[in-house]
């Protein structure tokens, strides 16, 4: 049986996660200090308390919660655990009256976002109107995230590993140029999608209850009042 709990991770669990994430393509991860400081981690564990996967989340503003790193140990993937953790994180944000922000290029995660009615956008230059007042918050958060020493080191290390293991070509295509950018850490997925879900309407100072997708998943009953017509999901999401 899989238990889903909200708890901090121990130092040895954090070290194990860092080791495993270092070996996994398409994810950069967080430093030991960040794992140890994080308060809003959702953990999947078996009956003996062995960790099967985690979702690291944190607040980066009084109204914003980031679903930051979803990771399932390889042998436990494809059993519905990732979805349980992502949905539980989303519920955690909802219960704490926070809006949710996440970024992914992983089709499995993008499908979860789509099923939970996230609003999608392609870059911070394309921030949806509904959150335009948070533009500075998003940019500032993004800057802080990317200027972290651990991530700079990891992006460089993974990029070099990937470049070494790839057949050499003589062209100067965009993909070769990207060898020298952090994008190469994401070997297979480079089409990043940003997603938000609004639970707290700042203009109205009003909290919006969850939507039907969460009600169906957790069996929660709420009175759903949409804030406004949501923008259409980008076309490329419809591939899933
Ligand atoms: C991405 C990840 C978290 C997904 O977790 P998971 O436990 O394997 O996924 P789940 O079993 O909960 O599957 C969720 C959904 O994706 C589908 N799915 C799972 N694996 C799939 C695969 N390999 N191909 C296609 N669909 C897949 C499931 O059928 C399920 O669909 P449903 O919503 O219709 O039920 C996990 O693969 C992982 O840790 N990957 C490495 C780290 C990573 O890339 N994290 C994401 C960074 S943004």
PDB file of N, CA and C in Angstrom, residues 20-96:
ATOM      1  N   UNK A  20      20.000  10.357  -6.958  1.00  0.00           N
ATOM      2  CA  UNK A  20      19.169   9.780  -8.028  1.00  0.00           C
ATOM      3  C   UNK A  20      18.809  10.833  -9.078  1.00  0.00           C
ATOM      4  N   UNK A  21      18.490  12.031  -8.631  1.00  0.00           N
ATOM      5  CA  UNK A  21      18.125  13.096  -9.577  1.00  0.00           C
ATOM      6  C   UNK A  21      19.328  13.452 -10.451  1.00  0.00           C
ATOM      7  N   UNK A  22      20.520  13.368  -9.870  1.00  0.00           N
ATOM      8  CA  UNK A  22      21.732  13.646 -10.664  1.00  0.00           C
ATOM      9  C   UNK A  22      21.865  12.673 -11.826  1.00  0.00           C
ATOM     10  N   UNK A  23      21.360  11.437 -11.638  1.00  0.00           N
ATOM     11  CA  UNK A  23      21.484  10.424 -12.687  1.00  0.00           C
ATOM     12  C   UNK A  23      20.325  10.497 -13.690  1.00  0.00           C
ATOM     13  N   UNK A  24      19.327  11.340 -13.415  1.00  0.00           N
ATOM     14  CA  UNK A  24      18.107  11.356 -14.236  1.00  0.00           C
ATOM     15  C   UNK A  24      18.120  12.523 -15.213  1.00  0.00           C
ATOM     16  N   UNK A  25      17.914  12.243 -16.503  1.00  0.00           N
ATOM     17  CA  UNK A  25      17.863  13.364 -17.446  1.00  0.00           C
ATOM     18  C   UNK A  25      16.591  14.192 -17.264  1.00  0.00           C
ATOM     19  N   UNK A  26      16.606  15.388 -17.757  1.00  0.00           N
ATOM     20  CA  UNK A  26      15.408  16.253 -17.826  1.00  0.00           C
ATOM     21  C   UNK A  26      14.952  16.832 -16.496  1.00  0.00           C
ATOM     22  N   UNK A  27      15.811  16.786 -15.497  1.00  0.00           N
ATOM     23  CA  UNK A  27      15.444  17.399 -14.216  1.00  0.00           C
ATOM     24  C   UNK A  27      16.738  17.912 -13.579  1.00  0.00           C
ATOM     25  N   UNK A  28      16.712  19.122 -13.024  1.00  0.00           N
ATOM     26  CA  UNK A  28      17.922  19.695 -12.414  1.00  0.00           C
ATOM     27  C   UNK A  28      17.934  19.436 -10.915  1.00  0.00           C
ATOM     28  N   UNK A  29      16.846  19.745 -10.273  1.00  0.00           N
ATOM     29  CA  UNK A  29      16.753  19.439  -8.849  1.00  0.00           C
ATOM     30  C   UNK A  29      17.169  20.566  -7.931  1.00  0.00           C
ATOM     31  N   UNK A  30      17.294  20.208  -6.670  1.00  0.00           N
ATOM     32  CA  UNK A  30      17.531  21.194  -5.618  1.00  0.00           C
ATOM     33  C   UNK A  30      18.686  20.728  -4.726  1.00  0.00           C
ATOM     34  N   UNK A  31      19.305  21.682  -4.078  1.00  0.00           N
ATOM     35  CA  UNK A  31      20.477  21.386  -3.244  1.00  0.00           C
ATOM     36  C   UNK A  31      20.038  20.759  -1.911  1.00  0.00           C
ATOM     37  N   UNK A  32      20.993  20.220  -1.200  1.00  0.00           N
ATOM     38  CA  UNK A  32      20.707  19.610   0.102  1.00  0.00           C
ATOM     39  C   UNK A  32      20.070  20.657   1.032  1.00  0.00           C
ATOM     40  N   UNK A  33      20.632  21.851   1.021  1.00  0.00           N
ATOM     41  CA  UNK A  33      20.095  22.904   1.899  1.00  0.00           C
ATOM     42  C   UNK A  33      18.632  23.198   1.548  1.00  0.00           C
ATOM     43  N   UNK A  34      18.327  23.197   0.257  1.00  0.00           N
ATOM     44  CA  UNK A  34      16.943  23.478  -0.157  1.00  0.00           C
ATOM     45  C   UNK A  34      16.007  22.336   0.245  1.00  0.00           C
ATOM     46  N   UNK A  35      16.460  21.087   0.051  1.00  0.00           N
ATOM     47  CA  UNK A  35      15.614  19.956   0.460  1.00  0.00           C
ATOM     48  C   UNK A  35      15.354  20.002   1.965  1.00  0.00           C
ATOM     49  N   UNK A  36      16.417  20.299   2.733  1.00  0.00           N
ATOM     50  CA  UNK A  36      16.280  20.283   4.190  1.00  0.00           C
ATOM     51  C   UNK A  36      15.400  21.438   4.693  1.00  0.00           C
ATOM     52  N   UNK A  37      15.392  22.535   3.945  1.00  0.00           N
ATOM     53  CA  UNK A  37      14.616  23.700   4.395  1.00  0.00           C
ATOM     54  C   UNK A  37      13.146  23.623   3.965  1.00  0.00           C
ATOM     55  N   UNK A  38      12.871  22.780   2.960  1.00  0.00           N
ATOM     56  CA  UNK A  38      11.512  22.786   2.382  1.00  0.00           C
ATOM     57  C   UNK A  38      10.464  22.258   3.360  1.00  0.00           C
ATOM     58  N   UNK A  39       9.370  22.991   3.466  1.00  0.00           N
ATOM     59  CA  UNK A  39       8.310  22.632   4.429  1.00  0.00           C
ATOM     60  C   UNK A  39       7.153  21.899   3.774  1.00  0.00           C
ATOM     61  N   UNK A  40       6.999  22.102   2.460  1.00  0.00           N
ATOM     62  CA  UNK A  40       5.788  21.592   1.809  1.00  0.00           C
ATOM     63  C   UNK A  40       6.106  20.444   0.858  1.00  0.00           C
ATOM     64  N   UNK A  41       6.691  19.405   1.415  1.00  0.00           N
ATOM     65  CA  UNK A  41       7.046  18.250   0.585  1.00  0.00           C
ATOM     66  C   UNK A  41       5.965  17.177   0.757  1.00  0.00           C
ATOM     67  N   UNK A  42       5.505  16.654  -0.361  1.00  0.00           N
ATOM     68  CA  UNK A  42       4.555  15.541  -0.300  1.00  0.00           C
ATOM     69  C   UNK A  42       5.355  14.272  -0.631  1.00  0.00           C
ATOM     70  N   UNK A  43       5.246  13.295   0.251  1.00  0.00           N
ATOM     71  CA  UNK A  43       6.064  12.082   0.120  1.00  0.00           C
ATOM     72  C   UNK A  43       5.160  10.857  -0.078  1.00  0.00           C
ATOM     73  N   UNK A  44       5.574   9.990  -0.997  1.00  0.00           N
ATOM     74  CA  UNK A  44       4.895   8.689  -1.132  1.00  0.00           C
ATOM     75  C   UNK A  44       5.794   7.668  -0.449  1.00  0.00           C
ATOM     76  N   UNK A  45       5.218   6.877   0.437  1.00  0.00           N
ATOM     77  CA  UNK A  45       6.026   5.866   1.115  1.00  0.00           C
ATOM     78  C   UNK A  45       5.250   4.560   1.236  1.00  0.00           C
ATOM     79  N   UNK A  46       5.988   3.476   1.414  1.00  0.00           N
ATOM     80  CA  UNK A  46       5.299   2.185   1.594  1.00  0.00           C
ATOM     81  C   UNK A  46       4.986   1.985   3.079  1.00  0.00           C
ATOM     82  N   UNK A  47       4.454   0.821   3.412  1.00  0.00           N
ATOM     83  CA  UNK A  47       4.013   0.592   4.797  1.00  0.00           C
ATOM     84  C   UNK A  47       5.152   0.684   5.806  1.00  0.00           C
ATOM     85  N   UNK A  48       6.360   0.381   5.332  1.00  0.00           N
ATOM     86  CA  UNK A  48       7.532   0.455   6.250  1.00  0.00           C
ATOM     87  C   UNK A  48       8.113   1.867   6.299  1.00  0.00           C
ATOM     88  N   UNK A  49       7.512   2.800   5.592  1.00  0.00           N
ATOM     89  CA  UNK A  49       8.010   4.185   5.610  1.00  0.00           C
ATOM     90  C   UNK A  49       9.107   4.438   4.585  1.00  0.00           C
ATOM     91  N   UNK A  50       9.356   3.468   3.693  1.00  0.00           N
ATOM     92  CA  UNK A  50      10.376   3.668   2.656  1.00  0.00           C
ATOM     93  C   UNK A  50       9.835   4.634   1.604  1.00  0.00           C
ATOM     94  N   UNK A  51      10.659   5.630   1.291  1.00  0.00           N
ATOM     95  CA  UNK A  51      10.230   6.667   0.343  1.00  0.00           C
ATOM     96  C   UNK A  51      10.227   6.116  -1.087  1.00  0.00           C
ATOM     97  N   UNK A  52       9.088   6.308  -1.790  1.00  0.00           N
ATOM     98  CA  UNK A  52       8.972   5.811  -3.173  1.00  0.00           C
ATOM     99  C   UNK A  52       9.082   6.965  -4.170  1.00  0.00           C
ATOM    100  N   UNK A  53       8.763   8.148  -3.696  1.00  0.00           N
ATOM    101  CA  UNK A  53       8.816   9.329  -4.554  1.00  0.00           C
ATOM    102  C   UNK A  53       8.441  10.555  -3.748  1.00  0.00           C
ATOM    103  N   UNK A  54       8.712  11.718  -4.320  1.00  0.00           N
ATOM    104  CA  UNK A  54       8.406  12.969  -3.602  1.00  0.00           C
ATOM    105  C   UNK A  54       7.965  14.055  -4.569  1.00  0.00           C
ATOM    106  N   UNK A  55       7.308  15.032  -4.010  1.00  0.00           N
ATOM    107  CA  UNK A  55       7.045  16.258  -4.763  1.00  0.00           C
ATOM    108  C   UNK A  55       7.454  17.420  -3.856  1.00  0.00           C
ATOM    109  N   UNK A  56       8.490  18.124  -4.272  1.00  0.00           N
ATOM    110  CA  UNK A  56       8.987  19.264  -3.494  1.00  0.00           C
ATOM    111  C   UNK A  56       8.250  20.526  -3.940  1.00  0.00           C
ATOM    112  N   UNK A  57       7.657  21.194  -2.977  1.00  0.00           N
ATOM    113  CA  UNK A  57       6.891  22.413  -3.273  1.00  0.00           C
ATOM    114  C   UNK A  57       7.316  23.512  -2.310  1.00  0.00           C
ATOM    115  N   UNK A  58       7.167  24.748  -2.741  1.00  0.00           N
ATOM    116  CA  UNK A  58       7.447  25.838  -1.807  1.00  0.00           C
ATOM    117  C   UNK A  58       6.696  27.102  -2.216  1.00  0.00           C
ATOM    118  N   UNK A  59       6.522  27.974  -1.248  1.00  0.00           N
ATOM    119  CA  UNK A  59       5.891  29.277  -1.515  1.00  0.00           C
ATOM    120  C   UNK A  59       6.980  30.233  -1.987  1.00  0.00           C
ATOM    121  N   UNK A  60       6.726  30.957  -3.075  1.00  0.00           N
ATOM    122  CA  UNK A  60       7.700  31.973  -3.464  1.00  0.00           C
ATOM    123  C   UNK A  60       7.100  33.375  -3.378  1.00  0.00           C
ATOM    124  N   UNK A  61       5.881  33.425  -2.874  1.00  0.00           N
ATOM    125  CA  UNK A  61       5.187  34.702  -2.665  1.00  0.00           C
ATOM    126  C   UNK A  61       4.013  34.383  -1.769  1.00  0.00           C
ATOM    127  N   UNK A  62       3.474  35.385  -1.137  1.00  0.00           N
ATOM    128  CA  UNK A  62       2.361  35.113  -0.215  1.00  0.00           C
ATOM    129  C   UNK A  62       1.179  34.422  -0.921  1.00  0.00           C
ATOM    130  N   UNK A  63       1.005  34.655  -2.229  1.00  0.00           N
ATOM    131  CA  UNK A  63      -0.111  34.016  -2.944  1.00  0.00           C
ATOM    132  C   UNK A  63       0.310  32.887  -3.871  1.00  0.00           C
ATOM    133  N   UNK A  64       1.587  32.556  -3.891  1.00  0.00           N
ATOM    134  CA  UNK A  64       2.054  31.600  -4.906  1.00  0.00           C
ATOM    135  C   UNK A  64       2.843  30.435  -4.339  1.00  0.00           C
ATOM    136  N   UNK A  65       2.474  29.274  -4.825  1.00  0.00           N
ATOM    137  CA  UNK A  65       3.044  27.984  -4.419  1.00  0.00           C
ATOM    138  C   UNK A  65       3.632  27.353  -5.674  1.00  0.00           C
ATOM    139  N   UNK A  66       4.870  26.920  -5.600  1.00  0.00           N
ATOM    140  CA  UNK A  66       5.469  26.288  -6.778  1.00  0.00           C
ATOM    141  C   UNK A  66       5.565  24.783  -6.583  1.00  0.00           C
ATOM    142  N   UNK A  67       5.023  24.042  -7.549  1.00  0.00           N
ATOM    143  CA  UNK A  67       5.269  22.599  -7.590  1.00  0.00           C
ATOM    144  C   UNK A  67       6.603  22.484  -8.308  1.00  0.00           C
ATOM    145  N   UNK A  68       7.650  22.192  -7.538  1.00  0.00           N
ATOM    146  CA  UNK A  68       8.997  22.456  -8.036  1.00  0.00           C
ATOM    147  C   UNK A  68       9.732  21.221  -8.540  1.00  0.00           C
ATOM    148  N   UNK A  69       9.587  20.096  -7.880  1.00  0.00           N
ATOM    149  CA  UNK A  69      10.323  18.904  -8.333  1.00  0.00           C
ATOM    150  C   UNK A  69       9.516  17.656  -7.998  1.00  0.00           C
ATOM    151  N   UNK A  70       9.053  17.013  -9.054  1.00  0.00           N
ATOM    152  CA  UNK A  70       8.298  15.764  -8.889  1.00  0.00           C
ATOM    153  C   UNK A  70       9.228  14.632  -9.287  1.00  0.00           C
ATOM    154  N   UNK A  71       9.462  13.712  -8.370  1.00  0.00           N
ATOM    155  CA  UNK A  71      10.419  12.640  -8.668  1.00  0.00           C
ATOM    156  C   UNK A  71       9.953  11.326  -8.051  1.00  0.00           C
ATOM    157  N   UNK A  72       9.868  10.299  -8.908  1.00  0.00           N
ATOM    158  CA  UNK A  72       9.513   8.950  -8.437  1.00  0.00           C
ATOM    159  C   UNK A  72      10.722   8.064  -8.698  1.00  0.00           C
ATOM    160  N   UNK A  73      11.138   7.288  -7.733  1.00  0.00           N
ATOM    161  CA  UNK A  73      12.266   6.371  -7.955  1.00  0.00           C
ATOM    162  C   UNK A  73      11.892   5.415  -9.088  1.00  0.00           C
ATOM    163  N   UNK A  74      12.904   5.118  -9.900  1.00  0.00           N
ATOM    164  CA  UNK A  74      12.652   4.454 -11.182  1.00  0.00           C
ATOM    165  C   UNK A  74      11.771   3.195 -11.076  1.00  0.00           C
ATOM    166  N   UNK A  75      12.058   2.365 -10.076  1.00  0.00           N
ATOM    167  CA  UNK A  75      11.326   1.087 -10.003  1.00  0.00           C
ATOM    168  C   UNK A  75       9.852   1.269  -9.639  1.00  0.00           C
ATOM    169  N   UNK A  76       9.477   2.481  -9.205  1.00  0.00           N
ATOM    170  CA  UNK A  76       8.078   2.692  -8.809  1.00  0.00           C
ATOM    171  C   UNK A  76       7.307   3.557  -9.812  1.00  0.00           C
ATOM    172  N   UNK A  77       7.928   3.840 -10.950  1.00  0.00           N
ATOM    173  CA  UNK A  77       7.238   4.684 -11.942  1.00  0.00           C
ATOM    174  C   UNK A  77       6.138   3.902 -12.654  1.00  0.00           C
ATOM    175  N   UNK A  78       5.179   4.645 -13.192  1.00  0.00           N
ATOM    176  CA  UNK A  78       4.114   4.018 -13.986  1.00  0.00           C
ATOM    177  C   UNK A  78       3.072   3.298 -13.141  1.00  0.00           C
ATOM    178  N   UNK A  79       3.044   3.591 -11.831  1.00  0.00           N
ATOM    179  CA  UNK A  79       2.056   2.918 -10.954  1.00  0.00           C
ATOM    180  C   UNK A  79       1.059   3.915 -10.369  1.00  0.00           C
ATOM    181  N   UNK A  80       1.040   5.109 -10.915  1.00  0.00           N
ATOM    182  CA  UNK A  80       0.074   6.114 -10.451  1.00  0.00           C
ATOM    183  C   UNK A  80       0.576   6.965  -9.289  1.00  0.00           C
ATOM    184  N   UNK A  81       1.826   6.749  -8.852  1.00  0.00           N
ATOM    185  CA  UNK A  81       2.316   7.459  -7.654  1.00  0.00           C
ATOM    186  C   UNK A  81       2.618   8.929  -7.974  1.00  0.00           C
ATOM    187  N   UNK A  82       3.192   9.167  -9.140  1.00  0.00           N
ATOM    188  CA  UNK A  82       3.505  10.546  -9.543  1.00  0.00           C
ATOM    189  C   UNK A  82       2.239  11.401  -9.573  1.00  0.00           C
ATOM    190  N   UNK A  83       1.201  10.810 -10.100  1.00  0.00           N
ATOM    191  CA  UNK A  83      -0.068  11.547 -10.192  1.00  0.00           C
ATOM    192  C   UNK A  83      -0.632  11.832  -8.798  1.00  0.00           C
ATOM    193  N   UNK A  84      -0.551  10.842  -7.918  1.00  0.00           N
ATOM    194  CA  UNK A  84      -1.029  11.057  -6.543  1.00  0.00           C
ATOM    195  C   UNK A  84      -0.283  12.220  -5.889  1.00  0.00           C
ATOM    196  N   UNK A  85       1.043  12.254  -6.102  1.00  0.00           N
ATOM    197  CA  UNK A  85       1.862  13.309  -5.469  1.00  0.00           C
ATOM    198  C   UNK A  85       1.565  14.676  -6.075  1.00  0.00           C
ATOM    199  N   UNK A  86       1.419  14.713  -7.391  1.00  0.00           N
ATOM    200  CA  UNK A  86       1.139  15.998  -8.045  1.00  0.00           C
ATOM    201  C   UNK A  86      -0.233  16.523  -7.606  1.00  0.00           C
ATOM    202  N   UNK A  87      -1.215  15.642  -7.602  1.00  0.00           N
ATOM    203  CA  UNK A  87      -2.565  16.059  -7.224  1.00  0.00           C
ATOM    204  C   UNK A  87      -2.613  16.462  -5.745  1.00  0.00           C
ATOM    205  N   UNK A  88      -1.882  15.738  -4.907  1.00  0.00           N
ATOM    206  CA  UNK A  88      -1.881  16.068  -3.479  1.00  0.00           C
ATOM    207  C   UNK A  88      -1.198  17.423  -3.250  1.00  0.00           C
ATOM    208  N   UNK A  89      -0.178  17.723  -4.046  1.00  0.00           N
ATOM    209  CA  UNK A  89       0.510  19.008  -3.931  1.00  0.00           C
ATOM    210  C   UNK A  89      -0.437  20.140  -4.323  1.00  0.00           C
ATOM    211  N   UNK A  90      -1.165  19.901  -5.373  1.00  0.00           N
ATOM    212  CA  UNK A  90      -2.149  20.868  -5.857  1.00  0.00           C
ATOM    213  C   UNK A  90      -3.222  21.106  -4.780  1.00  0.00           C
ATOM    214  N   UNK A  91      -3.630  20.021  -4.146  1.00  0.00           N
ATOM    215  CA  UNK A  91      -4.638  20.115  -3.071  1.00  0.00           C
ATOM    216  C   UNK A  91      -4.052  20.876  -1.873  1.00  0.00           C
ATOM    217  N   UNK A  92      -2.772  20.633  -1.610  1.00  0.00           N
ATOM    218  CA  UNK A  92      -2.097  21.326  -0.505  1.00  0.00           C
ATOM    219  C   UNK A  92      -2.120  22.841  -0.754  1.00  0.00           C
ATOM    220  N   UNK A  93      -1.835  23.222  -1.994  1.00  0.00           N
ATOM    221  CA  UNK A  93      -1.868  24.653  -2.345  1.00  0.00           C
ATOM    222  C   UNK A  93      -3.275  25.203  -2.159  1.00  0.00           C
ATOM    223  N   UNK A  94      -4.237  24.442  -2.628  1.00  0.00           N
ATOM    224  CA  UNK A  94      -5.638  24.877  -2.537  1.00  0.00           C
ATOM    225  C   UNK A  94      -6.037  25.085  -1.075  1.00  0.00           C
ATOM    226  N   UNK A  95      -5.667  24.125  -0.228  1.00  0.00           N
ATOM    227  CA  UNK A  95      -6.039  24.212   1.181  1.00  0.00           C
ATOM    228  C   UNK A  95      -5.335  25.366   1.878  1.00  0.00           C
ATOM    229  N   UNK A  96      -4.170  25.753   1.357  1.00  0.00           N
ATOM    230  CA  UNK A  96      -3.419  26.856   1.957  1.00  0.00           C
ATOM    231  C   UNK A  96      -3.721  28.189   1.251  1.00  0.00           C
TER     232      UNK A  96
END
